[in-house]
Tab-separated table of C-alpha atoms in Angstrom:
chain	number	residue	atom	x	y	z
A	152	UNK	CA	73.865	-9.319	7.032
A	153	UNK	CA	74.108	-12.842	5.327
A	154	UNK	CA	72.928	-13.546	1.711
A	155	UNK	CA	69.431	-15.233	3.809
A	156	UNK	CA	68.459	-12.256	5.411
A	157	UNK	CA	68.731	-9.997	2.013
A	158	UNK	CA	67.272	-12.346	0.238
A	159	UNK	CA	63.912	-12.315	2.447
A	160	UNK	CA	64.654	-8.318	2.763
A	161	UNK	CA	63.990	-8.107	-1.236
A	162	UNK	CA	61.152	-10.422	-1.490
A	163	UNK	CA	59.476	-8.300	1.483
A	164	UNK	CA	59.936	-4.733	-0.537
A	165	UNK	CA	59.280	-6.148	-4.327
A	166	UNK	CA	55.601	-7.709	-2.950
A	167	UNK	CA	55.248	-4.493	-1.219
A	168	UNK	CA	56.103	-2.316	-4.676
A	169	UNK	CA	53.621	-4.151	-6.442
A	170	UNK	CA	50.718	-4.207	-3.491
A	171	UNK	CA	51.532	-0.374	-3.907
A	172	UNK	CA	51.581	0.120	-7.598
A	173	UNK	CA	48.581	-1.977	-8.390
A	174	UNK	CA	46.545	-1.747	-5.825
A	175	UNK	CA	45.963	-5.890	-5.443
A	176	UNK	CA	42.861	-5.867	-3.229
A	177	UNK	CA	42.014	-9.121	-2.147
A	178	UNK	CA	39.048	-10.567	-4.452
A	179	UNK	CA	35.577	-9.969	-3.973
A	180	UNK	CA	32.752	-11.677	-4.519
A	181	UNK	CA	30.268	-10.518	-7.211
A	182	UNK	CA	27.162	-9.533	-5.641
A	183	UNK	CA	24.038	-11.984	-6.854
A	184	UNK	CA	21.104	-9.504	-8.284
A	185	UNK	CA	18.359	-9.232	-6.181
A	186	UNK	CA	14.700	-10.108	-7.155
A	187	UNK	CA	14.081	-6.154	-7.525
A	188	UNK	CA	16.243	-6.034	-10.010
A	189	UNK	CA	14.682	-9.156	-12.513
A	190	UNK	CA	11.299	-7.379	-11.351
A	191	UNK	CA	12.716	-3.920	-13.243
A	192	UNK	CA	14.224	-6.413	-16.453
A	193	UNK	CA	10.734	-7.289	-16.576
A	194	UNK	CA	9.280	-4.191	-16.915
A	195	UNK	CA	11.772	-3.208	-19.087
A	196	UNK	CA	10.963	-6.058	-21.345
A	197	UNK	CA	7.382	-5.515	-21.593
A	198	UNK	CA	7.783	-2.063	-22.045
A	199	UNK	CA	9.552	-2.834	-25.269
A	200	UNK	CA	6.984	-5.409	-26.582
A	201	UNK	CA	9.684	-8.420	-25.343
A	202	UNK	CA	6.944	-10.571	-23.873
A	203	UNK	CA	8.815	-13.729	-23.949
A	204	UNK	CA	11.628	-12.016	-22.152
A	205	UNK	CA	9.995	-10.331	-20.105
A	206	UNK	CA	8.504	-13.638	-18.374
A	207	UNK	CA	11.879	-15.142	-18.201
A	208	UNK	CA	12.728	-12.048	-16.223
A	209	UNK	CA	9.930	-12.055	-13.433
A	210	UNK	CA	10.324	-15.897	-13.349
A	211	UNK	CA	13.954	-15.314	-12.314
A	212	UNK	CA	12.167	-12.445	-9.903
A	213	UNK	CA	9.680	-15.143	-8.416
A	214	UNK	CA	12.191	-18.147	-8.045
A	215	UNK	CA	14.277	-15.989	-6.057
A	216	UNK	CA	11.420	-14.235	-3.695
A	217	UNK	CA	8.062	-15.845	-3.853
A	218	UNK	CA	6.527	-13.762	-1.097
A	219	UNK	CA	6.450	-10.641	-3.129
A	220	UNK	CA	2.501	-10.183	-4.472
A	221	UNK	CA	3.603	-7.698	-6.910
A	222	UNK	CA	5.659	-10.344	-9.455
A	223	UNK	CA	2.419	-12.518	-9.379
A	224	UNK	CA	0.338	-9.216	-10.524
A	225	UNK	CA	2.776	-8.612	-13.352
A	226	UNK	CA	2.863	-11.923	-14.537
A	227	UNK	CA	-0.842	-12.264	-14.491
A	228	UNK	CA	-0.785	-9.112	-16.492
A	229	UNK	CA	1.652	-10.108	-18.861
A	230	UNK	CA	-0.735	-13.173	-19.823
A	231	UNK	CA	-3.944	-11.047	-19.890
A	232	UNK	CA	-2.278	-8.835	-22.283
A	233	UNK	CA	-1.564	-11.972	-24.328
A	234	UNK	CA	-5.587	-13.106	-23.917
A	235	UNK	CA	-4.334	-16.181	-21.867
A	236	UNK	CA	-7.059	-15.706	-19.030
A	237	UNK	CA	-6.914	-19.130	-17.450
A	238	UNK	CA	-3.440	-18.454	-16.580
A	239	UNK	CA	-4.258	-14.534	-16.202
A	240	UNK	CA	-6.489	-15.621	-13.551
A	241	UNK	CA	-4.192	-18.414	-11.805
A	242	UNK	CA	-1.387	-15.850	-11.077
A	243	UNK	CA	-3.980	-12.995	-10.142
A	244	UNK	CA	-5.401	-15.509	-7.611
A	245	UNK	CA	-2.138	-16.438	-6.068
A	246	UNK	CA	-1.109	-12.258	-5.858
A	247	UNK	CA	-4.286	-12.734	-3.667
A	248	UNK	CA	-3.123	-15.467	-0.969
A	249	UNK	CA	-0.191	-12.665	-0.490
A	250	UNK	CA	-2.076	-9.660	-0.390
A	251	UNK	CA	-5.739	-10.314	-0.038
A	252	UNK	CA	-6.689	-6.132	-0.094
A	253	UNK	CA	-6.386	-5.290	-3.434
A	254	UNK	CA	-9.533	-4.200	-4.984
A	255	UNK	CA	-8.153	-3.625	-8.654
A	256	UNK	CA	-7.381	-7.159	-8.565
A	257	UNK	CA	-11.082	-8.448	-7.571
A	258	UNK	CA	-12.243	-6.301	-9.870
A	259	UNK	CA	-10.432	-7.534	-13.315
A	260	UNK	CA	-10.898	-11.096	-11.883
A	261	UNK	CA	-14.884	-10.101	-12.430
A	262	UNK	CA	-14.290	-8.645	-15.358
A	263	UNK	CA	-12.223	-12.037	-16.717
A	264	UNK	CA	-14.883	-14.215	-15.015
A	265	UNK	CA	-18.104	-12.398	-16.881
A	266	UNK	CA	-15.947	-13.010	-19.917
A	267	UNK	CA	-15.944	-16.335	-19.734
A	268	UNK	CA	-19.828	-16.203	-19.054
A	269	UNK	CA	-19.778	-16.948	-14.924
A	270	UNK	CA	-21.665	-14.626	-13.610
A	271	UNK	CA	-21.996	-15.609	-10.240
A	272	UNK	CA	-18.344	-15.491	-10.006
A	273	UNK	CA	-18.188	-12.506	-11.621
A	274	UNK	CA	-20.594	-11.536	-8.844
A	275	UNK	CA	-18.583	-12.675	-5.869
A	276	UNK	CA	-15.500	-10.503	-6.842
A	277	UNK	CA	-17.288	-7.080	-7.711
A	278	UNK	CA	-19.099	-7.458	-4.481
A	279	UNK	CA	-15.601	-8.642	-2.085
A	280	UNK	CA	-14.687	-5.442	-4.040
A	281	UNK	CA	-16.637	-2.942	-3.024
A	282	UNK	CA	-16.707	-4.756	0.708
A	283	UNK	CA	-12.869	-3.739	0.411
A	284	UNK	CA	-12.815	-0.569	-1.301
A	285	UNK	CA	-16.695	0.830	-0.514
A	286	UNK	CA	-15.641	4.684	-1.883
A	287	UNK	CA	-15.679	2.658	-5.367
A	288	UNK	CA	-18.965	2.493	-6.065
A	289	UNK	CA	-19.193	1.532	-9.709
A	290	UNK	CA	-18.403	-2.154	-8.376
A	291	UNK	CA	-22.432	-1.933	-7.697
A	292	UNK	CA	-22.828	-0.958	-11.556
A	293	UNK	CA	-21.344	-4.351	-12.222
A	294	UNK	CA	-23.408	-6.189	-9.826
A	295	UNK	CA	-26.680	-4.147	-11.399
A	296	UNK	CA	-25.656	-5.328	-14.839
A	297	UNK	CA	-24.866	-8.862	-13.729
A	298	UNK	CA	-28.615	-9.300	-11.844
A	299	UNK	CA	-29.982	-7.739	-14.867
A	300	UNK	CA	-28.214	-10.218	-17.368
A	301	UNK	CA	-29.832	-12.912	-14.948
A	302	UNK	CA	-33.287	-11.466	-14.947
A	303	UNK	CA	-32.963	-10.466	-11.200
A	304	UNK	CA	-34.764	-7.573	-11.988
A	305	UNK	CA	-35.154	-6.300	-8.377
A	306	UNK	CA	-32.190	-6.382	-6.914
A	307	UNK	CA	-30.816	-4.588	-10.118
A	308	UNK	CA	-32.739	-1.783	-9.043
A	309	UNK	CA	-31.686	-2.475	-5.602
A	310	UNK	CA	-28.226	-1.903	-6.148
A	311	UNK	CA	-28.936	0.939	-8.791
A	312	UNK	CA	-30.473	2.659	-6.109
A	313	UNK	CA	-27.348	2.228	-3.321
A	314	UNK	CA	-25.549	3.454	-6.088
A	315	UNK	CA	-27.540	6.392	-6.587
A	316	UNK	CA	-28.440	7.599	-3.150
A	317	UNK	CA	-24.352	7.057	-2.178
A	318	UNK	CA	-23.502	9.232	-5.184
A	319	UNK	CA	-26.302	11.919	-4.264
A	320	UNK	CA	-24.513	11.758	-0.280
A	321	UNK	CA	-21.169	12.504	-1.766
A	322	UNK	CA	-22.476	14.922	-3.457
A	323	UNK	CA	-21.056	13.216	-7.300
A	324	UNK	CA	-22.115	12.903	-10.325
A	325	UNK	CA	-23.649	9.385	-11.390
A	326	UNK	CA	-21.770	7.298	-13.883
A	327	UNK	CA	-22.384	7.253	-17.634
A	328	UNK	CA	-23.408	3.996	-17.112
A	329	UNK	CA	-25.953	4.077	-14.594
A	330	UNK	CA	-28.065	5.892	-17.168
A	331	UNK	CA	-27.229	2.703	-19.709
A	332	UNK	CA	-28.225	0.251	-17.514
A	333	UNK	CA	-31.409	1.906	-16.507
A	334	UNK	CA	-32.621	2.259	-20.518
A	335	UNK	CA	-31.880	-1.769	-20.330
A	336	UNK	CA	-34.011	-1.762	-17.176
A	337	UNK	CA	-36.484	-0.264	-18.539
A	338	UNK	CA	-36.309	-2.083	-22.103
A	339	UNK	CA	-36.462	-5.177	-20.081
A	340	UNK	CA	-40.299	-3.938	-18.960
A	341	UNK	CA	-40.958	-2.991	-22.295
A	342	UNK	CA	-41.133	0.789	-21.383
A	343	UNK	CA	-39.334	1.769	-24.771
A	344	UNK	CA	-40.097	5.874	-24.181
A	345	UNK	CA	-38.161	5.688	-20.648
A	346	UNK	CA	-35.201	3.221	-22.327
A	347	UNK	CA	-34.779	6.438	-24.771
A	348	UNK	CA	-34.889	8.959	-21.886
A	349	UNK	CA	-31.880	7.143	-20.070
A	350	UNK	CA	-30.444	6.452	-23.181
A	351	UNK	CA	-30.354	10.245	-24.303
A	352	UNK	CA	-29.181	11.248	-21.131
A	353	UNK	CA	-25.768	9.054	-20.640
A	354	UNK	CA	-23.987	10.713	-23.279
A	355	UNK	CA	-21.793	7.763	-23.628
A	356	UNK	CA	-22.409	6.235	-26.842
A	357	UNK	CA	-19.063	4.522	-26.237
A	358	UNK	CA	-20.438	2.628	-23.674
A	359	UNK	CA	-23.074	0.804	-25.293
A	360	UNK	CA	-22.781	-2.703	-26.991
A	361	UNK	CA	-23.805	-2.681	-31.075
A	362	UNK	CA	-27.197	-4.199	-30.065
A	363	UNK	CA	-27.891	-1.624	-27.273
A	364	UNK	CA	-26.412	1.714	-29.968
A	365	UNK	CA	-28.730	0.279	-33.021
A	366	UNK	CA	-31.933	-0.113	-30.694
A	367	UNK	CA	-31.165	3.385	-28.973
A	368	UNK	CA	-30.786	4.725	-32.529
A	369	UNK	CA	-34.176	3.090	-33.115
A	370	UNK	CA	-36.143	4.360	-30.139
A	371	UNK	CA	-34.741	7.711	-29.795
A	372	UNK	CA	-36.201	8.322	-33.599
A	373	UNK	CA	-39.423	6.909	-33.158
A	374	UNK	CA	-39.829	9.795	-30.326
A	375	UNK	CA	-38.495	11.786	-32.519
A	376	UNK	CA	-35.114	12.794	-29.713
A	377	UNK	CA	-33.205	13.995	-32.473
A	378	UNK	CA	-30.940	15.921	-30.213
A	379	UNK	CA	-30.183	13.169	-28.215
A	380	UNK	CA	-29.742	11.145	-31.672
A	381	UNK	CA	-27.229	13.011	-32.678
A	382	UNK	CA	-25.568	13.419	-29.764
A	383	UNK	CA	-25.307	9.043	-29.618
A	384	UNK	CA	-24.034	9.523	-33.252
A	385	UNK	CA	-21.201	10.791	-31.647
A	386	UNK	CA	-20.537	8.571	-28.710
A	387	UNK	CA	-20.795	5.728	-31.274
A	388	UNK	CA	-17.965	7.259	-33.452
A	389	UNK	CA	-15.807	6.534	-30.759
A	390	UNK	CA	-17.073	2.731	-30.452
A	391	UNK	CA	-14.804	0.178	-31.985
A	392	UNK	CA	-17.706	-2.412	-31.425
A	393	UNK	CA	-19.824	-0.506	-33.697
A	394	UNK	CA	-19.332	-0.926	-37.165
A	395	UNK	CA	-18.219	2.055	-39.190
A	396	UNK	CA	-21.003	0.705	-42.469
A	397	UNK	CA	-23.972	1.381	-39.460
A	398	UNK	CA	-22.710	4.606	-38.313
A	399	UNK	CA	-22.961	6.016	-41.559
A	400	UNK	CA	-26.810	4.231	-42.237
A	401	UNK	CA	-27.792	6.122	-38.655
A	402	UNK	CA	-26.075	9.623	-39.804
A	403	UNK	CA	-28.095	8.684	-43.303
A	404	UNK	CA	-31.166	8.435	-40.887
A	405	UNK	CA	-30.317	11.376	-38.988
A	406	UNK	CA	-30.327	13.694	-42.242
A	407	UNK	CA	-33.368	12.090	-43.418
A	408	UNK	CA	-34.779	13.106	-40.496
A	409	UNK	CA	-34.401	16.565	-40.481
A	410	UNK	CA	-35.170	16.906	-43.992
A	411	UNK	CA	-31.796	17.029	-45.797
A	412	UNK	CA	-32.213	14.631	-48.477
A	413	UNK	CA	-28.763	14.835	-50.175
A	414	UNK	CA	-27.163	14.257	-47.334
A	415	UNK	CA	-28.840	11.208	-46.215
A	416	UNK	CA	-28.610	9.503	-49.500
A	417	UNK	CA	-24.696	9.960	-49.621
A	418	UNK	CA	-24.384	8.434	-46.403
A	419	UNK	CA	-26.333	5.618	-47.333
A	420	UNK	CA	-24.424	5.463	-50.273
A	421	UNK	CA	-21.692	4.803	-48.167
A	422	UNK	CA	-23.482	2.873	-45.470
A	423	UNK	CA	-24.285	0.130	-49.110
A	424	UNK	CA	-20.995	0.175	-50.534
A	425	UNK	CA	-19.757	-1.333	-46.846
A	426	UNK	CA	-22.378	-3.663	-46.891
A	427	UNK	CA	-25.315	-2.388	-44.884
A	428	UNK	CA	-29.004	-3.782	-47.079
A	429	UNK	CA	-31.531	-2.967	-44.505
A	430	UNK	CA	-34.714	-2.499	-45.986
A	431	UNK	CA	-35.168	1.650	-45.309
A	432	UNK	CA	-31.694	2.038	-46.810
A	433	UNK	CA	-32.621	0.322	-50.016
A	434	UNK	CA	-35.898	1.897	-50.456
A	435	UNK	CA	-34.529	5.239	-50.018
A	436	UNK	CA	-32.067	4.412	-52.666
A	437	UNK	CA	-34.619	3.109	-55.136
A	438	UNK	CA	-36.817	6.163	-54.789
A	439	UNK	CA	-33.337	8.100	-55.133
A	440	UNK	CA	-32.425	6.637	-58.252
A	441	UNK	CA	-35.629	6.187	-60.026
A	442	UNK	CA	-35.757	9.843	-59.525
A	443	UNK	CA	-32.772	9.980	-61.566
A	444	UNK	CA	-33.544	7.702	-63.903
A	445	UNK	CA	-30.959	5.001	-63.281
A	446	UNK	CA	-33.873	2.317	-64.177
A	447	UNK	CA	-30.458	-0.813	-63.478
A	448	UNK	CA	-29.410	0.172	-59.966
A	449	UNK	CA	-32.995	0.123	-59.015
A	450	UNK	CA	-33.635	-3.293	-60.422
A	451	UNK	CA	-30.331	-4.338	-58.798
A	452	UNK	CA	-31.774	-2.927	-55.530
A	453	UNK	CA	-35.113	-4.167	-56.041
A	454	UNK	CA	-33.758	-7.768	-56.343
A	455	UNK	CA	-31.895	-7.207	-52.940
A	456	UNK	CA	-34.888	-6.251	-51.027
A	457	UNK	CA	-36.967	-9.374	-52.532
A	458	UNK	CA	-34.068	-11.705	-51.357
């Protein structure tokens, strides 16, 4: 064998030793991530409280699939979470063009539109809501509210009714709610002993708005509903609309009430020293400390009242 032929005999085996040795695959590729996976960054991101990131990440997610209704939901939420609801609503609206059944999504874009005081529209997407989805019936609680906010005081009822008679067919309880927006019904007439019926009986003091709790609190102890009072003194503990200083002037109420004297004037204490100077508060507390003889925090409440 010439020096040629073992030369190209030892090149052959040495590139064969080291194919065998290190295993030298040919290269691959890296594999691009998919729009799944920025989807799941994103969620990971907001998960943490990374807001900022967490947008970069569905971006990335959109740029690379754009048909995908899902990224546009999770971006819109990520700027309703942030109280950006023009741009909330822009990306919720697009998530529609791709998947146009999807009550949830009708429903918060009511919710954002009655926010930003449009009724109407608010209107529109409760009611292409419950065309969609008609098993979710509340939709016509927020139609019922809307009409009454608008003075539309018989199709309110209207829709109160669909809403009761399709409860009463399935055989389900009616909504919290539907007892709220009857008492406003029924405020709206000026039929104050009814308002305090529904009021009593929706057990929700949660629900109500600060003006709706104080003028519940109001009506259901000029009838004299203590159980139901009490019972809203509750509900409203669990209100962050309603301020903690009026809770404890309704509780001071409440005791009066029933004839525990002590009682009430330590929660109007309490309801004064947070601010509250309604007029029954301070003349409970005058007569209170006269009665003890503390002649300058009566004059100082005197003044108050005279202001």
């Amino acid at each position: 064998m010439n020096s040629i032929s073992k030369n190209f005999l030892v090149s052959v085996f040495s590139i064969f030793l080291l194919w065998s040795c290190y295993n030298m695959d040919p290269p691959v590729r890296a594999q691009q991530p998919s729009a799944f996976y920025f989807y799941q960054m994103a969620v990971q991101s907001k998960i943490r409280g990374d807001t900022p990131k967490a947008l970069e990440q569905i971006n990335r997610a959109i740029r690379l699939n754009q048909k995908i209704s899902l990224f546009y939901v999770f971006k819109a939420q990520i700027f309703d979470s942030m109280q950006v609801s023009d741009s909330a609503v822009f990306y919720y609206k697009k998530s529609l063009t791709l998947r146009s059944h999807a009550p949830e999504i009708l429903k918060r874009l009511g919710e954002l539109a009655l926010q930003a005081q449009r009724p109407n529209e608010a209107a529109y997407y409760f009611r292409k809501a419950y065309i969609e989805a008609p098993d979710s019936v509340d939709f016509l609680l927020k139609l019922a509210q809307i009409r009454l906010q608008q003075n539309e005081i018989r199709q309110a009822e209207n829709l109160l009714d669909e809403y009761r008679l399709t409860q009463k067919r399935k055989e389900r309880p009616v909504s919290p709610l539907f007892f709220v927006i009857r008492a406003d019904l029924a405020m709206s007439k000026g039929d104050s002993l009814s308002a305090a019926r529904f009021y009593a009986r929706s057990h929700c003091g949660e629900c109500l708005s600060k003006e709706q709790a104080e003028w519940a609190f109001e009506t259901l102890l000029k009838t004299q509903n203590l159980e139901a009072y009490f019972d809203l003194l509750a509900g409203v503990r669990k209100n962050r609309h309603f301020p903690e200083a009026l809770l404890y002037y309704y509780r001071g109420l409440y005791y009066q009430a029933i004839g525990n004297a002590h009682e009430a004037v330590q929660q109007f204490e309490r309801a004064y020293q947070k601010g509250v100077r309604k007029k029954k508060l301070l003349k409970t507390l005058i007569q209170f400390y006269a009665g003890q003889n503390k002649m300058e925090r009566v004059k100082v409440l005197q003044s108050e009242i005279q202001e």
